[in-house]
mmCIF file of C-alpha atoms in Angstrom:
data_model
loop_
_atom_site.group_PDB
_atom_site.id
_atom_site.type_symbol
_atom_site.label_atom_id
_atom_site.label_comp_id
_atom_site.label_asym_id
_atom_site.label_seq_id
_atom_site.Cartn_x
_atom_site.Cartn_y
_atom_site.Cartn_z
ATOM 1 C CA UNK A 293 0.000 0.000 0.000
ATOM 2 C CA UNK A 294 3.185 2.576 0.843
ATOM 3 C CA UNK A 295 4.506 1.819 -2.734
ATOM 4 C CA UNK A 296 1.401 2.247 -3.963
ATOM 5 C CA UNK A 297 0.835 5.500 -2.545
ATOM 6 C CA UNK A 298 4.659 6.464 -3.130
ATOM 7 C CA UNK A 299 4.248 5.762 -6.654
ATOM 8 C CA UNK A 300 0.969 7.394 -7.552
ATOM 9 C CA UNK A 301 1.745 10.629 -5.056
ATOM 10 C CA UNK A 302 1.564 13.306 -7.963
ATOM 11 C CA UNK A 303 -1.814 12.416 -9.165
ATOM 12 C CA UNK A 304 -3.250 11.652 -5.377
ATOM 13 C CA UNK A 305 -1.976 15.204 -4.211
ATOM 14 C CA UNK A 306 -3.639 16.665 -7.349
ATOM 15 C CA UNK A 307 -6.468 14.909 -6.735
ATOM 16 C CA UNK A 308 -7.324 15.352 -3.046
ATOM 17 C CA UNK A 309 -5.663 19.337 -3.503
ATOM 18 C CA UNK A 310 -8.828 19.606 -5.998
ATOM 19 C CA UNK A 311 -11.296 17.566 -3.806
ATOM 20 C CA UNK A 312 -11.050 19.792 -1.411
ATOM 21 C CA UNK A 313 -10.151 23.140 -2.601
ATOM 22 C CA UNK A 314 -12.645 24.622 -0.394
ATOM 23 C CA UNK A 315 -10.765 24.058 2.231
ATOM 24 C CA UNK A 316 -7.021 23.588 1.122
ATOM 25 C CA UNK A 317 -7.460 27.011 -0.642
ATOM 26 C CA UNK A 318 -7.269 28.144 2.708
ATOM 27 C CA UNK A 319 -3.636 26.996 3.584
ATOM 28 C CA UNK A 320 -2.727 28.737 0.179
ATOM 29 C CA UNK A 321 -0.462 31.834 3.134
ATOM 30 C CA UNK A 322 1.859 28.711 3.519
ATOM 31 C CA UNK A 323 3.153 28.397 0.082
ATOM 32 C CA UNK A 324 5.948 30.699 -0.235
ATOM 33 C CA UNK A 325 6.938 29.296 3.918
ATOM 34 C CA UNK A 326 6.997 25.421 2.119
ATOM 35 C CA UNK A 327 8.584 26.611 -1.192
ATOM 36 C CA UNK A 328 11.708 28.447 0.943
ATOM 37 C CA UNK A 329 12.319 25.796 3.287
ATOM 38 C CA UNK A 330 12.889 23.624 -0.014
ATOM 39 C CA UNK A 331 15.139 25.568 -1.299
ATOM 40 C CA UNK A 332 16.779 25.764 1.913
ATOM 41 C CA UNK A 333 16.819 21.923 2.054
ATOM 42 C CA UNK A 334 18.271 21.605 -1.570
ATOM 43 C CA UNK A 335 21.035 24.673 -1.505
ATOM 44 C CA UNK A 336 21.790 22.982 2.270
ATOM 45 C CA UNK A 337 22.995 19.755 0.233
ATOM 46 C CA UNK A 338 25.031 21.852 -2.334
ATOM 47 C CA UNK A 339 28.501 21.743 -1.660
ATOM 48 C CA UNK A 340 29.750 24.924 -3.376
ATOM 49 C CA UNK A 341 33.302 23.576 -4.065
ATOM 50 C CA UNK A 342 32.187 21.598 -6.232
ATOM 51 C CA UNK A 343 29.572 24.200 -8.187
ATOM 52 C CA UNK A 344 31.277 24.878 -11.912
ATOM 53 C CA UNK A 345 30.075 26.774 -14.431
ATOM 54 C CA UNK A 346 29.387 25.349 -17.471
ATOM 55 C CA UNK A 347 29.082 26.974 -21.562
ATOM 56 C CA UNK A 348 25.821 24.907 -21.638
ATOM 57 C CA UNK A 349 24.654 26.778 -18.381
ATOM 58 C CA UNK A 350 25.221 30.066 -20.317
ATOM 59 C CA UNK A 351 22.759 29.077 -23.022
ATOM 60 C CA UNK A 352 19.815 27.552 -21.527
ATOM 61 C CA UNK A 353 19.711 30.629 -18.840
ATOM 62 C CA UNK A 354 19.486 32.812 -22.450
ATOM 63 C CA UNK A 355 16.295 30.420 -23.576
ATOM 64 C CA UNK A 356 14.719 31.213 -20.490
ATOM 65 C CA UNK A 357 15.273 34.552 -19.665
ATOM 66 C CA UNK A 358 15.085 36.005 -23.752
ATOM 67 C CA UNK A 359 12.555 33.355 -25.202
ATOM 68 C CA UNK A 360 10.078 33.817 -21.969
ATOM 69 C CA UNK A 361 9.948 37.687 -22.499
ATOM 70 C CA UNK A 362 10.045 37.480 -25.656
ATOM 71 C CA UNK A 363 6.844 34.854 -26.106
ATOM 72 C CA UNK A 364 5.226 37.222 -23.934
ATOM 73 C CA UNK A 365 5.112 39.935 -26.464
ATOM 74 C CA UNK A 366 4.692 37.765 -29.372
ATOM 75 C CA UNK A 367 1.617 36.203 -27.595
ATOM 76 C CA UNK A 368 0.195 39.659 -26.135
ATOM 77 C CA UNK A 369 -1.459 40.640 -28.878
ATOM 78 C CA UNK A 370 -3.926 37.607 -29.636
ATOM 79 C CA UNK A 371 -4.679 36.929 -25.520
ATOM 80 C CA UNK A 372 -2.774 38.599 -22.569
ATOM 81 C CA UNK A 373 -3.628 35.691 -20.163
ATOM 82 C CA UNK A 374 -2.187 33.253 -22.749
ATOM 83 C CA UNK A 375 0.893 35.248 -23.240
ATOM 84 C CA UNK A 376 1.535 35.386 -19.182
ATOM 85 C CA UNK A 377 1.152 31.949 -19.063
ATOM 86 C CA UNK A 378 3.927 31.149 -21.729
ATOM 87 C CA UNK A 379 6.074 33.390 -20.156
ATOM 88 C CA UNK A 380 5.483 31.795 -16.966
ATOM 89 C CA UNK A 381 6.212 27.918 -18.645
ATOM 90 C CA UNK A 382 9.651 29.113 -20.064
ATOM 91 C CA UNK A 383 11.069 31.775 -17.008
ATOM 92 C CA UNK A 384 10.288 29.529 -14.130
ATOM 93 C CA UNK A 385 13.721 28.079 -12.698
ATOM 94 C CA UNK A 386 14.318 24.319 -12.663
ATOM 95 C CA UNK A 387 12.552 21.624 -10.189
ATOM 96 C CA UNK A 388 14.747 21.014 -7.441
ATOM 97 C CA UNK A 389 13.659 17.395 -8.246
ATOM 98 C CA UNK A 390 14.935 17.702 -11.227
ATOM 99 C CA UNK A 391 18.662 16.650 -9.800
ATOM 100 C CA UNK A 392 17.074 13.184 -8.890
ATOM 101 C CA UNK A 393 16.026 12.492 -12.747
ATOM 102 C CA UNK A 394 18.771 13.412 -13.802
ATOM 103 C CA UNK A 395 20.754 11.123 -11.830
ATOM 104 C CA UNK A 396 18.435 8.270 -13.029
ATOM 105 C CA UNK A 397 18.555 8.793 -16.642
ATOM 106 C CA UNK A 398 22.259 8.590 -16.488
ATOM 107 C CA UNK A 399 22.691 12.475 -16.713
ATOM 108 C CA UNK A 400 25.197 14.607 -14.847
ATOM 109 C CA UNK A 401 23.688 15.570 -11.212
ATOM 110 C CA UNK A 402 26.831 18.213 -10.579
ATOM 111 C CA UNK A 403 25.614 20.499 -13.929
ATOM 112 C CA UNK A 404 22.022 19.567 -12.849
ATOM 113 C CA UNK A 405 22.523 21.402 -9.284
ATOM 114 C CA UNK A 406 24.577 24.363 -10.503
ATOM 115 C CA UNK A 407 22.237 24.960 -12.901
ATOM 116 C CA UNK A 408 19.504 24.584 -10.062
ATOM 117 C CA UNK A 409 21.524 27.258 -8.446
ATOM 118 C CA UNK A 410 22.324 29.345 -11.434
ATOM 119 C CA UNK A 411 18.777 29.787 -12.630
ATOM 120 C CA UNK A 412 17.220 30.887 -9.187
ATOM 121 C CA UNK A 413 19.410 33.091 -9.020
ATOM 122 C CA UNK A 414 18.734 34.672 -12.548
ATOM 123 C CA UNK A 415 15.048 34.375 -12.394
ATOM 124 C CA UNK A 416 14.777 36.197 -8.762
ATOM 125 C CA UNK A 417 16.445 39.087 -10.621
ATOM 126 C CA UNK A 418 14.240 38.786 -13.924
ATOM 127 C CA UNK A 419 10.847 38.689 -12.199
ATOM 128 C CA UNK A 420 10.718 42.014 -10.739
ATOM 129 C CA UNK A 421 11.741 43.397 -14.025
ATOM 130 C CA UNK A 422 9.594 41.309 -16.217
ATOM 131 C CA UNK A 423 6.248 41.018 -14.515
ATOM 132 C CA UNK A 424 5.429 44.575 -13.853
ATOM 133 C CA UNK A 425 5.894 44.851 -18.033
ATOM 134 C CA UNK A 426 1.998 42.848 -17.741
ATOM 135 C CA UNK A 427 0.916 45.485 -16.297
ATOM 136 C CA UNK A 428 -1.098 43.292 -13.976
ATOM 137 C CA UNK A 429 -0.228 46.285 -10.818
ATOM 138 C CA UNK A 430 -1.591 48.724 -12.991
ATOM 139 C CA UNK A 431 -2.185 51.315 -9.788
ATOM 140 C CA UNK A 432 1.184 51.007 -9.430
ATOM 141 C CA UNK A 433 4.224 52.636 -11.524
ATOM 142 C CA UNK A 434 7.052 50.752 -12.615
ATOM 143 C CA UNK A 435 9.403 51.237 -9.840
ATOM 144 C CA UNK A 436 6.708 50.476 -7.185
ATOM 145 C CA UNK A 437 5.434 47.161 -8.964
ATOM 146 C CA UNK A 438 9.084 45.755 -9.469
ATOM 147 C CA UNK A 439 10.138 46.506 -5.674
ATOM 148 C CA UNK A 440 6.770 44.944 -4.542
ATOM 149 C CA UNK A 441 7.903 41.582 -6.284
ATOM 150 C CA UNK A 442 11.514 42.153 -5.769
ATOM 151 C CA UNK A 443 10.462 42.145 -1.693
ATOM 152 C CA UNK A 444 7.940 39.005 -2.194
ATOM 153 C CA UNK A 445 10.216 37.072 -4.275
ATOM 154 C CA UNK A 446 13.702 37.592 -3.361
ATOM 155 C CA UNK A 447 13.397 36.115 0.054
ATOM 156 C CA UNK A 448 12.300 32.881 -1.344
ATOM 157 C CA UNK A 449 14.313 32.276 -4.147
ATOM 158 C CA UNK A 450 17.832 33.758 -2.733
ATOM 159 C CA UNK A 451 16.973 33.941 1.039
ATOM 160 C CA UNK A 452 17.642 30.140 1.093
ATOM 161 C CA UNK A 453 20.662 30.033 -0.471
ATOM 162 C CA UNK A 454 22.698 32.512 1.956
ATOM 163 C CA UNK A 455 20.748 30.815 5.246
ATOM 164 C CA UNK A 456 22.244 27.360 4.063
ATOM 165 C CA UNK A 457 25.820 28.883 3.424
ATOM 166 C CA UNK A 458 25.270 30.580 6.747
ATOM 167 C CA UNK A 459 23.923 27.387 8.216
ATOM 168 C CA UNK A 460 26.712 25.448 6.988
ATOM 169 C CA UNK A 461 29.527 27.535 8.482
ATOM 170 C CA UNK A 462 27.858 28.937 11.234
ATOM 171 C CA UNK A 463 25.897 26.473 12.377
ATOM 172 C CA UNK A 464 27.250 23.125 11.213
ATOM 173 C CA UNK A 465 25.082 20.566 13.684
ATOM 174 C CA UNK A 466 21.764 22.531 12.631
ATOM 175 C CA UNK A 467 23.162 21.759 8.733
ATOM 176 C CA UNK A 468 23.668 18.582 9.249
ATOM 177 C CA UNK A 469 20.518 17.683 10.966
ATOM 178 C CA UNK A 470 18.305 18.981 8.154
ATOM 179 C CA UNK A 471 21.184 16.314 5.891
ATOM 180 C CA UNK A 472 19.612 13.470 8.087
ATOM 181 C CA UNK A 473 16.083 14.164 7.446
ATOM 182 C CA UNK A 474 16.100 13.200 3.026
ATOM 183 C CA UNK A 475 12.530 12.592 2.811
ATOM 184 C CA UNK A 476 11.204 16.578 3.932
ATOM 185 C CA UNK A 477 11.735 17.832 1.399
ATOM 186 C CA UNK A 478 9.745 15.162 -0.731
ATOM 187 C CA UNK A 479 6.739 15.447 2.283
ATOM 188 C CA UNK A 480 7.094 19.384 1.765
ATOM 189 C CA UNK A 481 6.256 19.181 -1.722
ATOM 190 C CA UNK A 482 3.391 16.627 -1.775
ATOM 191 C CA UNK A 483 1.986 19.250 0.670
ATOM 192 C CA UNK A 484 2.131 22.347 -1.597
ATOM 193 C CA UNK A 485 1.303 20.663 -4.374
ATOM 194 C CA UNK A 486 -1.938 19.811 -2.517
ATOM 195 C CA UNK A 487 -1.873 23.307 -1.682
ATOM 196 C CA UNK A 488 -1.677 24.867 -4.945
ATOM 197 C CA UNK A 489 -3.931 22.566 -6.952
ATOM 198 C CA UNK A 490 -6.411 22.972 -4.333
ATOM 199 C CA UNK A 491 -6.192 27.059 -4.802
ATOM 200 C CA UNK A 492 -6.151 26.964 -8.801
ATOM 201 C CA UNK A 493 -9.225 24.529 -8.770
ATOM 202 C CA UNK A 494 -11.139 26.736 -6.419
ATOM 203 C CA UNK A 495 -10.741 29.761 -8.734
ATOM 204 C CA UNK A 496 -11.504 28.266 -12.076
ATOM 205 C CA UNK A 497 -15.425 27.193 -9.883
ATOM 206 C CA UNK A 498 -15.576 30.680 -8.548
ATOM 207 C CA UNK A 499 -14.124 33.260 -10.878
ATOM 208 C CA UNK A 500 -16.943 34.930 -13.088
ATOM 209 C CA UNK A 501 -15.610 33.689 -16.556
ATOM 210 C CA UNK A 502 -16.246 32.085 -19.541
ATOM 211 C CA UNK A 503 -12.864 32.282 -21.181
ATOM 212 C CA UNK A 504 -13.025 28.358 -21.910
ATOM 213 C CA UNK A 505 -10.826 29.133 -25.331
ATOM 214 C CA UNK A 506 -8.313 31.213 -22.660
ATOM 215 C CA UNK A 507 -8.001 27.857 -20.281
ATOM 216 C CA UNK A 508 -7.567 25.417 -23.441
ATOM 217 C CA UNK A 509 -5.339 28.073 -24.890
ATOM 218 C CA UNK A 510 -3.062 27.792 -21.292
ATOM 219 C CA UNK A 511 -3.542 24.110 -21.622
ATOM 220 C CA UNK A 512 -2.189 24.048 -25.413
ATOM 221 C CA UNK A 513 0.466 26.419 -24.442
ATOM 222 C CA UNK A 514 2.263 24.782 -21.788
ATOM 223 C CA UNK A 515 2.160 21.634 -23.563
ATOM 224 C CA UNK A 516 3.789 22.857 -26.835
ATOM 225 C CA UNK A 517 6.371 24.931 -24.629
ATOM 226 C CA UNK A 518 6.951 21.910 -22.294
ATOM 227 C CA UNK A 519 7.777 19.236 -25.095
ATOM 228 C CA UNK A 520 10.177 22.249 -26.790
ATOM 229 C CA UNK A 521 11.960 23.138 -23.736
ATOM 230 C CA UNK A 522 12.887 19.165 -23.049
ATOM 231 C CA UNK A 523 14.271 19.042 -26.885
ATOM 232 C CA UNK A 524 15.631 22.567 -26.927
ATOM 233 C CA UNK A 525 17.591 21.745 -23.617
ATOM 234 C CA UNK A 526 18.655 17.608 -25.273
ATOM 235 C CA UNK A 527 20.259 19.897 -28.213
ATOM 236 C CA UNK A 528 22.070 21.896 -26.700
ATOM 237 C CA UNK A 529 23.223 19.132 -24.153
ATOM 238 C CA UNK A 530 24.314 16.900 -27.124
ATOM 239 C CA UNK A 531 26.571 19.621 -28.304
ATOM 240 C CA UNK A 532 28.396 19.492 -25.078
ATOM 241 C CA UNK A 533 28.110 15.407 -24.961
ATOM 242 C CA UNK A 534 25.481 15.573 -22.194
ATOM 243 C CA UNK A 535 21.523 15.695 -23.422
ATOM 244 C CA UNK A 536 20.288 14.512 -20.557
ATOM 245 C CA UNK A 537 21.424 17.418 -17.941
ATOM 246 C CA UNK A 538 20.407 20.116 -20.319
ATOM 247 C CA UNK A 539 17.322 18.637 -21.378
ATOM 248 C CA UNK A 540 15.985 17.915 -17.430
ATOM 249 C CA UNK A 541 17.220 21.989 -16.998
ATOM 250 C CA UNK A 542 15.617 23.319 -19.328
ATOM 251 C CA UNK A 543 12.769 21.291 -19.125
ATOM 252 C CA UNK A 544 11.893 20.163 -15.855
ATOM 253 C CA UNK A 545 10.227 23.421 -13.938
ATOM 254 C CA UNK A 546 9.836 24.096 -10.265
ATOM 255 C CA UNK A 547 6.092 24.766 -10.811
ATOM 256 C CA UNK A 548 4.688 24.766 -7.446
ATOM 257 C CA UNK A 549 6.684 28.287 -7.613
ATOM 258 C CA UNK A 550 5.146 29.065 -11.223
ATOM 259 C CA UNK A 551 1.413 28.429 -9.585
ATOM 260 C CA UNK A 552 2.316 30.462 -6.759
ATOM 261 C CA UNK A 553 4.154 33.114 -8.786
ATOM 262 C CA UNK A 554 0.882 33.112 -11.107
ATOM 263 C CA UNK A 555 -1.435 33.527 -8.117
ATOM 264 C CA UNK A 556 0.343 36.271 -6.089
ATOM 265 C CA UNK A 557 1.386 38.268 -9.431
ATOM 266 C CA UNK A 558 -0.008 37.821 -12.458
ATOM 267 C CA UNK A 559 -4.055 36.980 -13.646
ATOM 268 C CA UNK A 560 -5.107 34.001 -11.202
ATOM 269 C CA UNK A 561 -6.108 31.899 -14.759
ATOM 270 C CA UNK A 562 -2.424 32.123 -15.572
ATOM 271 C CA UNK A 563 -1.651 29.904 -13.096
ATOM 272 C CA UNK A 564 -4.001 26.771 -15.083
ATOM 273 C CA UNK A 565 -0.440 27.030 -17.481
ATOM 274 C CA UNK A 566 1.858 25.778 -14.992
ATOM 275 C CA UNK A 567 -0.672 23.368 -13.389
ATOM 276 C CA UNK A 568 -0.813 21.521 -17.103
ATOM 277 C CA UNK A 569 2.723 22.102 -17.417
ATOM 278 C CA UNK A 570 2.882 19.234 -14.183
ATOM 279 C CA UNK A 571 1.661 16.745 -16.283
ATOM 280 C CA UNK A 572 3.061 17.041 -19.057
ATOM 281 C CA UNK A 573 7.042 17.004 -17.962
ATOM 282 C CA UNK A 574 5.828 14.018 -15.373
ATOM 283 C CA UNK A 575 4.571 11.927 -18.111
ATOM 284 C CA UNK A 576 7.427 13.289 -20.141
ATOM 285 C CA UNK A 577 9.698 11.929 -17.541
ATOM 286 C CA UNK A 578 7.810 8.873 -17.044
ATOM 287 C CA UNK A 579 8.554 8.313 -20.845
ATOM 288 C CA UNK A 580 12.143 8.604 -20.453
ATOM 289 C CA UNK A 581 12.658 6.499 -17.634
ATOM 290 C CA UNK A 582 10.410 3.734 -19.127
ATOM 291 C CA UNK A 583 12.786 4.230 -22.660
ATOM 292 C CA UNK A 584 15.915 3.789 -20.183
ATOM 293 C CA UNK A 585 14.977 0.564 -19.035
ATOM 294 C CA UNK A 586 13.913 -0.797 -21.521
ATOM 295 C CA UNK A 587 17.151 -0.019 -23.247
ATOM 296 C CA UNK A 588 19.042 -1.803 -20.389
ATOM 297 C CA UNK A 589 16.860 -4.705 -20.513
ATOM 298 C CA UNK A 590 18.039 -4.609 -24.655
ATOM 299 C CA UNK A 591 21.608 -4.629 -23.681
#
């Protein structure tokens, strides 16, 4: 019954997160807390000796910070929602699971977690600047909207990485204690996944809309972008003898943050993008794993 459940826990925290959105919506104040200790938990396992950069690292941070702005305008003028939402697929930094995959598809898990560390960093600094361009804070200038997400975001995408270096040298017992406990961060995320779906699910039944060509627009998008982003990343991995790492970078989004990110910042619909985005790099990844065995079965 434990494998069961362990095995099927995307789908069941989908599931019950929509089931009872009524009430889950509730929790949705303890996203960013769950998303930062995360973080915290996967920068607390980087040792930063060991973080390289890497020519591929350079390129897929240019995909996603010039292709996500960049779809965003292209997109604007035929739905605004729509064009948020692609923006939102292609920006959003790398799952922190994403190092795990990686590591069993054969790929390199050292690139994996720089990049990990790389990207959060970029994106924190690209938000502020990017998502006042929607003009979603329209009562607010410029200046006011980007410090009002610079404030929000910063602390949960870079705030984790200096408490874990400060953890690590300051308080090395605390550091390693969080090491000894492997499976949080997996519990953490089951938990704002519930979180999250449960919040999206409750707006699409209560929001005044009939934008049905807007949600299977979101739908469409994040598929299309999802399936590029995986073969973009593979390309540019091959040319550096390492598909794998690139593709799972590129490809594989941290979007509990995306949801939450879509909620707190942009149109509330935007966040139905990222939400299909979940499936589609899961059964992506499902796919790849199932073509890896198979493979060693061959051989």
């Amino acid at each position: 019954m434990l494998k069961f459940i362990k095995d099927w826990i995307l789908p069941i925290a989908m599931i019950t997160g929509a089931l009872t959105h009524n009430w889950v919506s509730r929790l949705s104040f303890l996203t960013p807390h769950l998303l930062f200790v995360m973080l915290l938990l996967t920068f607390c396992k980087i040792s930063f000796r060991d973080i390289r950069f890497h020519p591929a690292h350079l390129w897929l941070l240019l995909i996603q910070l010039a292709a996500s702005i960049g779809l965003y305008y292209a997109l604007l003028p035929f739905d605004g929602i729509i064009a948020q939402g692609a923006m939102l697929c292609v920006l959003t930094p790398t799952a922190t699971a994403a190092a795990v995959i990686t590591g069993m598809l054969g790929g390199n898990v050292g690139f994996l977690t720089a990049y990990v560390l790389f990207c959060n960093i970029a994106v924190a600094i690209a938000v502020p600047v990017y998502f006042p361009l929607t003009g979603t804070h329209g009562e607010l200038s410029f200046i006011q909207s980007a410090w009002l997400i610079c404030r929000k975001v910063f602390p949960i995408l870079i705030l984790p990485l200096f408490t874990a270096i400060a953890l690590r040298y300051g308080a090395p017992k605390v550091h390693k204690a969080l090491l000894n406990i492997p499976k949080l961060a997996f519990y953490l995320w089951v938990a704002a996944l519930t979180v999250v779906t449960g919040t999206t699910v409750n707006f699409m039944i209560n929001h005044d809309s009939t934008a049905y060509k807007t949600e299977t627009g979101l739908l469409a998008v994040s598929f299309i972008l999802c399936c590029l982003q995986f073969i973009a990343g593979r390309r540019i991995g091959k040319h550096y003898g390492d598909p794998v790492s690139s593709g799972q970078g590129l490809g594989q989004k941290n979007t509990i943050l995306a949801i939450w990110m879509a909620q707190t910042y942009l149109h509330p619909l935007t966040a139905i993008a990222p939400a299909g985005y979940i499936l589609w790099q899961n059964i992506i990844n499902s796919w790849q794993l199932w073509k890896k065995r198979k493979k060693e079965l061959i051989n």
